[in-house]
Coordinates of C-alpha atoms in Angstrom, one line a residue:
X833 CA 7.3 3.3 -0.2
X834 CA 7.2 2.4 -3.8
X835 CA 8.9 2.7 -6.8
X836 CA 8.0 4.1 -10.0
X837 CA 10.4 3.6 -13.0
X838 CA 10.3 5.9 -16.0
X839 CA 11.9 5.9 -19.2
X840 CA 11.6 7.2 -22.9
X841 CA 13.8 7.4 -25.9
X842 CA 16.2 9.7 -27.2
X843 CA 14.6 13.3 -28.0
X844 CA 11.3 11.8 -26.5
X845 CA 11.5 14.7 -23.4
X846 CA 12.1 12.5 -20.7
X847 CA 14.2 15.1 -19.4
X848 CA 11.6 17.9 -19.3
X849 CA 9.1 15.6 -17.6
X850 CA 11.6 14.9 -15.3
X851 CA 12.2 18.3 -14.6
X852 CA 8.3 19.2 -13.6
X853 CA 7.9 16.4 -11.6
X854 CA 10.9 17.6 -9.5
X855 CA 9.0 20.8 -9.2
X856 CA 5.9 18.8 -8.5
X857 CA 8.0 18.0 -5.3
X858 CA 8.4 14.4 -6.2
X859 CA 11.3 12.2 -5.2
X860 CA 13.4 11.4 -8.5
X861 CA 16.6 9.9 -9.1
X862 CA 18.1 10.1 -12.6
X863 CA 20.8 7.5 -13.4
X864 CA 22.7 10.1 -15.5
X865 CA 24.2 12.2 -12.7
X866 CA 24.6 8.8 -11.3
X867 CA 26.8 7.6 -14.2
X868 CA 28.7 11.1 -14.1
X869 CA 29.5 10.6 -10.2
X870 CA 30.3 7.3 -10.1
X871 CA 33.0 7.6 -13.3
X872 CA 34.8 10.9 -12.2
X873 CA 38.9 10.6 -11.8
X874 CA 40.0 8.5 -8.5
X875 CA 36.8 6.3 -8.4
X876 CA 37.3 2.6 -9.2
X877 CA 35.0 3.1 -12.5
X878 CA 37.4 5.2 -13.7
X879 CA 40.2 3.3 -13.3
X880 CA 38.5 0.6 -15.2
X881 CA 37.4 2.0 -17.8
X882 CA 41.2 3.7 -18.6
X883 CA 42.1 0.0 -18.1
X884 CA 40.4 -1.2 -20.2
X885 CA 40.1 0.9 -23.2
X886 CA 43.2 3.0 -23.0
X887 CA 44.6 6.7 -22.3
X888 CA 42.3 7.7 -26.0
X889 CA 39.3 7.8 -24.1
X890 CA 40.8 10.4 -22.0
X891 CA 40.8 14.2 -21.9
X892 CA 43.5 16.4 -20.9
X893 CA 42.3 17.0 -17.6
X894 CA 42.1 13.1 -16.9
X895 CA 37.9 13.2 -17.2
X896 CA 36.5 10.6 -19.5
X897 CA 36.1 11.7 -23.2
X898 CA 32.4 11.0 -23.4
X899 CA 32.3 11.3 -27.7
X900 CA 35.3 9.6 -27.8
X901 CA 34.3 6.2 -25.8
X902 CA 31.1 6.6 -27.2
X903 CA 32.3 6.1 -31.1
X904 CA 34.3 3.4 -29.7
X905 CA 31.5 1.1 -28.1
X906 CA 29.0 2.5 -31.0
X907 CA 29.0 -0.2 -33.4
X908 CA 31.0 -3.0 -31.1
X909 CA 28.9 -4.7 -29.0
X910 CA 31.7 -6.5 -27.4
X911 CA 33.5 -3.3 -25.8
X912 CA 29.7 -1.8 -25.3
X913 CA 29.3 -4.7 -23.0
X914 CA 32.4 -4.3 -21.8
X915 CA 31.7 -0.7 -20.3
X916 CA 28.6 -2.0 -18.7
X917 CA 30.1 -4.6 -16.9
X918 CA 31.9 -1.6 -15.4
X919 CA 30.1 0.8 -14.6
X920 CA 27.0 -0.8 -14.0
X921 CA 27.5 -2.0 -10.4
X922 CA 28.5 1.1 -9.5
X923 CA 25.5 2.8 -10.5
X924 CA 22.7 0.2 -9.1
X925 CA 24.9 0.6 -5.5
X926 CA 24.3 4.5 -6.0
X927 CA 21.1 4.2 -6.6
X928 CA 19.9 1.8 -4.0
X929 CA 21.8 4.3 -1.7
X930 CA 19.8 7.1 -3.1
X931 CA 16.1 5.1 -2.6
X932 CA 17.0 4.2 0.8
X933 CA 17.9 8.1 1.6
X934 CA 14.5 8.9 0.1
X935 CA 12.8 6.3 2.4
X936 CA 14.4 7.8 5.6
X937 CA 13.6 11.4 5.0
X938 CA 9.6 9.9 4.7
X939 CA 9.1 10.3 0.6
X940 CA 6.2 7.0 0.1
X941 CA 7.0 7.0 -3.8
X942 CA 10.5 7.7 -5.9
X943 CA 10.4 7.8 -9.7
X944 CA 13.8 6.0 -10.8
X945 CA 14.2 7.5 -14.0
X946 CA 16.2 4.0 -15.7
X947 CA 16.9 4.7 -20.1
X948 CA 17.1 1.6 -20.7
X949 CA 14.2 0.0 -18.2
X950 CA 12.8 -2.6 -20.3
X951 CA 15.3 -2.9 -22.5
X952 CA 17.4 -5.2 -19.3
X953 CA 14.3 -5.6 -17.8
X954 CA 16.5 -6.5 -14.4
X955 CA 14.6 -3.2 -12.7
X956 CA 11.1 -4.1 -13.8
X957 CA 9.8 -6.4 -10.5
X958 CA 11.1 -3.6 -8.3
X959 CA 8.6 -0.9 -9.9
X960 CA 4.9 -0.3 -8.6
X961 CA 4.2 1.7 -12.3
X962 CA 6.2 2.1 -15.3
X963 CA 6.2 5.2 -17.2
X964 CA 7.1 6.1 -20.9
X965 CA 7.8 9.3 -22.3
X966 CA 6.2 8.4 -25.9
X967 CA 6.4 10.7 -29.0
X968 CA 5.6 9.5 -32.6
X969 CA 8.7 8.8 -34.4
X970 CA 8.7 11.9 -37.2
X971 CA 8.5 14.2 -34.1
X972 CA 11.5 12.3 -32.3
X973 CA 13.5 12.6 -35.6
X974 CA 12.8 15.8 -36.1
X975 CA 14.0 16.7 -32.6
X976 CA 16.9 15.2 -32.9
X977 CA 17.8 16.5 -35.7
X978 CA 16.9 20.1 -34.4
X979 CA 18.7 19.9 -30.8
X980 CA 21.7 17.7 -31.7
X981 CA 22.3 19.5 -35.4
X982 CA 22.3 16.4 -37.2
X983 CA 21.9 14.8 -40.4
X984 CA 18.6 12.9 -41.0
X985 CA 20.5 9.8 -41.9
X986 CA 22.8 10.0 -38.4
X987 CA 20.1 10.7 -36.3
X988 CA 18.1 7.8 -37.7
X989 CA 20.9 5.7 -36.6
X990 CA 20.6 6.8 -33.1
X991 CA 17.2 5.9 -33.1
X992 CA 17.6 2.5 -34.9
X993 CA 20.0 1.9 -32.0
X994 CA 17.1 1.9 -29.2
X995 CA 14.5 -0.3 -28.5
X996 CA 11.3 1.7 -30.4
X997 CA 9.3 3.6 -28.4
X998 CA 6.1 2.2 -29.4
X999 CA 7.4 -1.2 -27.9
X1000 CA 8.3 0.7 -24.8
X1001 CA 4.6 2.2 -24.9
X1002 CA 3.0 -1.1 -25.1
X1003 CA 5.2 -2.5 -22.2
X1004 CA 4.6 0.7 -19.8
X1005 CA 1.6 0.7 -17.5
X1006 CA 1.7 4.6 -18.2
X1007 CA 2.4 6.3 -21.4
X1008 CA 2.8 10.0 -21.6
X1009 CA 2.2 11.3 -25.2
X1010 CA 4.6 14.0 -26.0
X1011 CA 3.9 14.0 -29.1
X1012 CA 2.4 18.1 -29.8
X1013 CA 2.5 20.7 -27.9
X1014 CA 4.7 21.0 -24.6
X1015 CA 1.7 22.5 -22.8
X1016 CA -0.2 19.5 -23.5
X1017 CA 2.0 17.3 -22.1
X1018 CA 2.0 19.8 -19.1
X1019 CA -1.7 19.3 -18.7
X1020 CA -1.2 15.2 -18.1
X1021 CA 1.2 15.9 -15.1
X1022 CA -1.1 18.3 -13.6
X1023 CA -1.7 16.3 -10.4
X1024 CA -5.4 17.3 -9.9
X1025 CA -6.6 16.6 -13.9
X1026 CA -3.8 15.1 -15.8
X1027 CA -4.2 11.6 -16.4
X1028 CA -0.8 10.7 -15.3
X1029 CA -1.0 11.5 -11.8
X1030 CA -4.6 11.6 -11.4
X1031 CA -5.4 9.8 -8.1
X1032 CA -1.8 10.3 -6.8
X1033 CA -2.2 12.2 -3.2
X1034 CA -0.2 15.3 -4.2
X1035 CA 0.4 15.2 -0.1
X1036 CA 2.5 11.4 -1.1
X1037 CA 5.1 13.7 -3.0
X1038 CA 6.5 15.3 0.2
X1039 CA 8.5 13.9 2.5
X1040 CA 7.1 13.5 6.4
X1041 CA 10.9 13.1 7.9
X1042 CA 14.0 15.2 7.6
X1043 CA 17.0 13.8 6.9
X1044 CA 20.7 15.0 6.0
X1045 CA 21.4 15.6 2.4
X1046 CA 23.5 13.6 -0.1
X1047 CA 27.2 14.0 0.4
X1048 CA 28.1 13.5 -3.6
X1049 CA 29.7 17.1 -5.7
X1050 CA 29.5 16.4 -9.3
X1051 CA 31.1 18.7 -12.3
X1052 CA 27.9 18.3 -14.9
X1053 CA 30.3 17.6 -17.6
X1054 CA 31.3 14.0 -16.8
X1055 CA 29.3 11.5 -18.2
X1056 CA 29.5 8.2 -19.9
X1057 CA 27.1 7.1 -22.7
X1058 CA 23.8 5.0 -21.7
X1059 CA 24.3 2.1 -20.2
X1060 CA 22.2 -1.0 -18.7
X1061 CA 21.1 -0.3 -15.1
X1062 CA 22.4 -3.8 -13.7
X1063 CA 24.0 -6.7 -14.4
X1064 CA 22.1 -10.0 -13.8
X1065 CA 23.5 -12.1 -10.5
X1066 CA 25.6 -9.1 -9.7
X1067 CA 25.6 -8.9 -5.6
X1068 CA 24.3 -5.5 -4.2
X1069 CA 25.1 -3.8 -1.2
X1070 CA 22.8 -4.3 1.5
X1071 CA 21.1 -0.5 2.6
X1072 CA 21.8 -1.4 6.4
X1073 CA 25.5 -1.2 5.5
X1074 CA 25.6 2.4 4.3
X1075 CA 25.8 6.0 6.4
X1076 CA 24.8 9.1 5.5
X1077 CA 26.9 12.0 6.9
X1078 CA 25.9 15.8 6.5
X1079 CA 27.4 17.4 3.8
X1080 CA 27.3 21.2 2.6
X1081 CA 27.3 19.7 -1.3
X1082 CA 24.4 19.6 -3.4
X1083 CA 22.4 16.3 -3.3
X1084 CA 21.6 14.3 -6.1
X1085 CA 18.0 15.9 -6.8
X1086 CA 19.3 19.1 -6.5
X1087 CA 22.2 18.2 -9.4
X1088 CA 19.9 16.9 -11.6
X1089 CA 17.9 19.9 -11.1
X1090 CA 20.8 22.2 -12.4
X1091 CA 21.2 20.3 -15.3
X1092 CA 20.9 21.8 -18.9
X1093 CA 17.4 21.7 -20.0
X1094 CA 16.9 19.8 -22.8
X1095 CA 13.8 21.0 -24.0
X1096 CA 11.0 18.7 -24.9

């Protein structure tokens, strides 16, 4: 089994690409219903985080107030730091849990969907292929804008705040161009002509095994803001250590199917 990692920028539609690779029948893992699991009320994360930055960050029902610790880490890099060193074991133990589930059930390729991939770079010798989910920067403003109902000069300080995506394009080994039309970015995952998958067994997608599913219920509306996928010299959890009981609850796929789509 390998790994592929993919990653994009705000607005880019990673999400969308996401969303037809999943119905493609590929493996994929996305870190953000990761982050939501792993920072829900009675999980250590949680704890932490209330710890550390106070009740404030706190809604009435005890869920973290994800605008709320977001303005607070925004422009101090101290505290943003601070939340990573957090939450961020916690999500690199889910997700080598999650890979090692895929590997059992027979999948020979996951695609780790990791925001911030190259901008930690701590993921990077794990992954077979990198992916980007590239879009010229007029279009990505302009998306933003449109989907989040912002001011030009607010959304261009979301974008400021990420690495660009053009550096992320010449760092990928793939870069898919979302640029125009959603149907043309259709066309590049179509696995027997698009360029992205082209020469990727469409048979590799499926699994050979069957194994039980994830045992992990999530409420969709618990998140934190991005955050790096590990911290360097942090010790992980060895795969031989964890079980996998049957559960009736939606696995982790399957949540990130249901999510909201974002649109391209």
């Amino acid at each position: 089994m390998f790994l592929v990692g993919l990653t994009g920028g705000i607005a880019s539609g990673k999400s969308s690409v996401l969303q037809v690779l999943q119905q493609l029948g590929c493996a994929v893992i996305d870190v953000d219903v990761i982050a939501r699991h792993v920072v829900q009320p009675g999980y250590p994360a949680h704890r932490r985080i209330v710890e550390a930055f106070g009740t404030e960050v706190l809604l009435e029902n005890g869920d973290i107030d994800r605008k709320a610790l977001g303005d607070l880490i925004f422009n101090q890099p101290d505290r943003r730091h601070l939340l990573n060193a957090i939450t961020h074991p916690e999500i690199c133990r889910e997700m080598t849990k999650e890979t090692f589930k895929y590997f059992l059930r027979g999948y020979r390729y996951v695609i780790l969907d990791v925001p911030l991939l190259f901008e930690t770079k701590k993921l990077l010798k794990y992954m077979k292929h990198t992916v980007v989910v590239y879009c010229d920067r007029d279009t990505q403003l302009a998306r933003l804008m449109q989907r989040n109902n912002l001011k030009q000069e607010d959304a261009e300080a979301r974008i400021k705040a990420q690495l660009p995506l053009e550096d992320k394009a010449r760092m990928a080994r793939h870069v898919l161009d979302n640029s125009g039309e959603w149907s043309v970015t259709k066309r590049q995952l179509d696995p027997q002509g698009g360029k992205f998958l082209r020469g990727w067994d469409p048979e590799r997608m499926r699994p050979v095994l069957s194994h039980p599913r994830s045992t992990y219920t999530l409420n969709p509306d618990r998140a934190l803001p991005r955050a790096d996928p590990c911290l360097e010299g942090e010790k992980q959890p060895s795969v031989s250590s964890y079980t996998f009981p049957p559960s009736p609850g939606p696995s982790l796929q399957e949540q990130a199917q249901n999510r909201v789509h974002e649109g391209p």
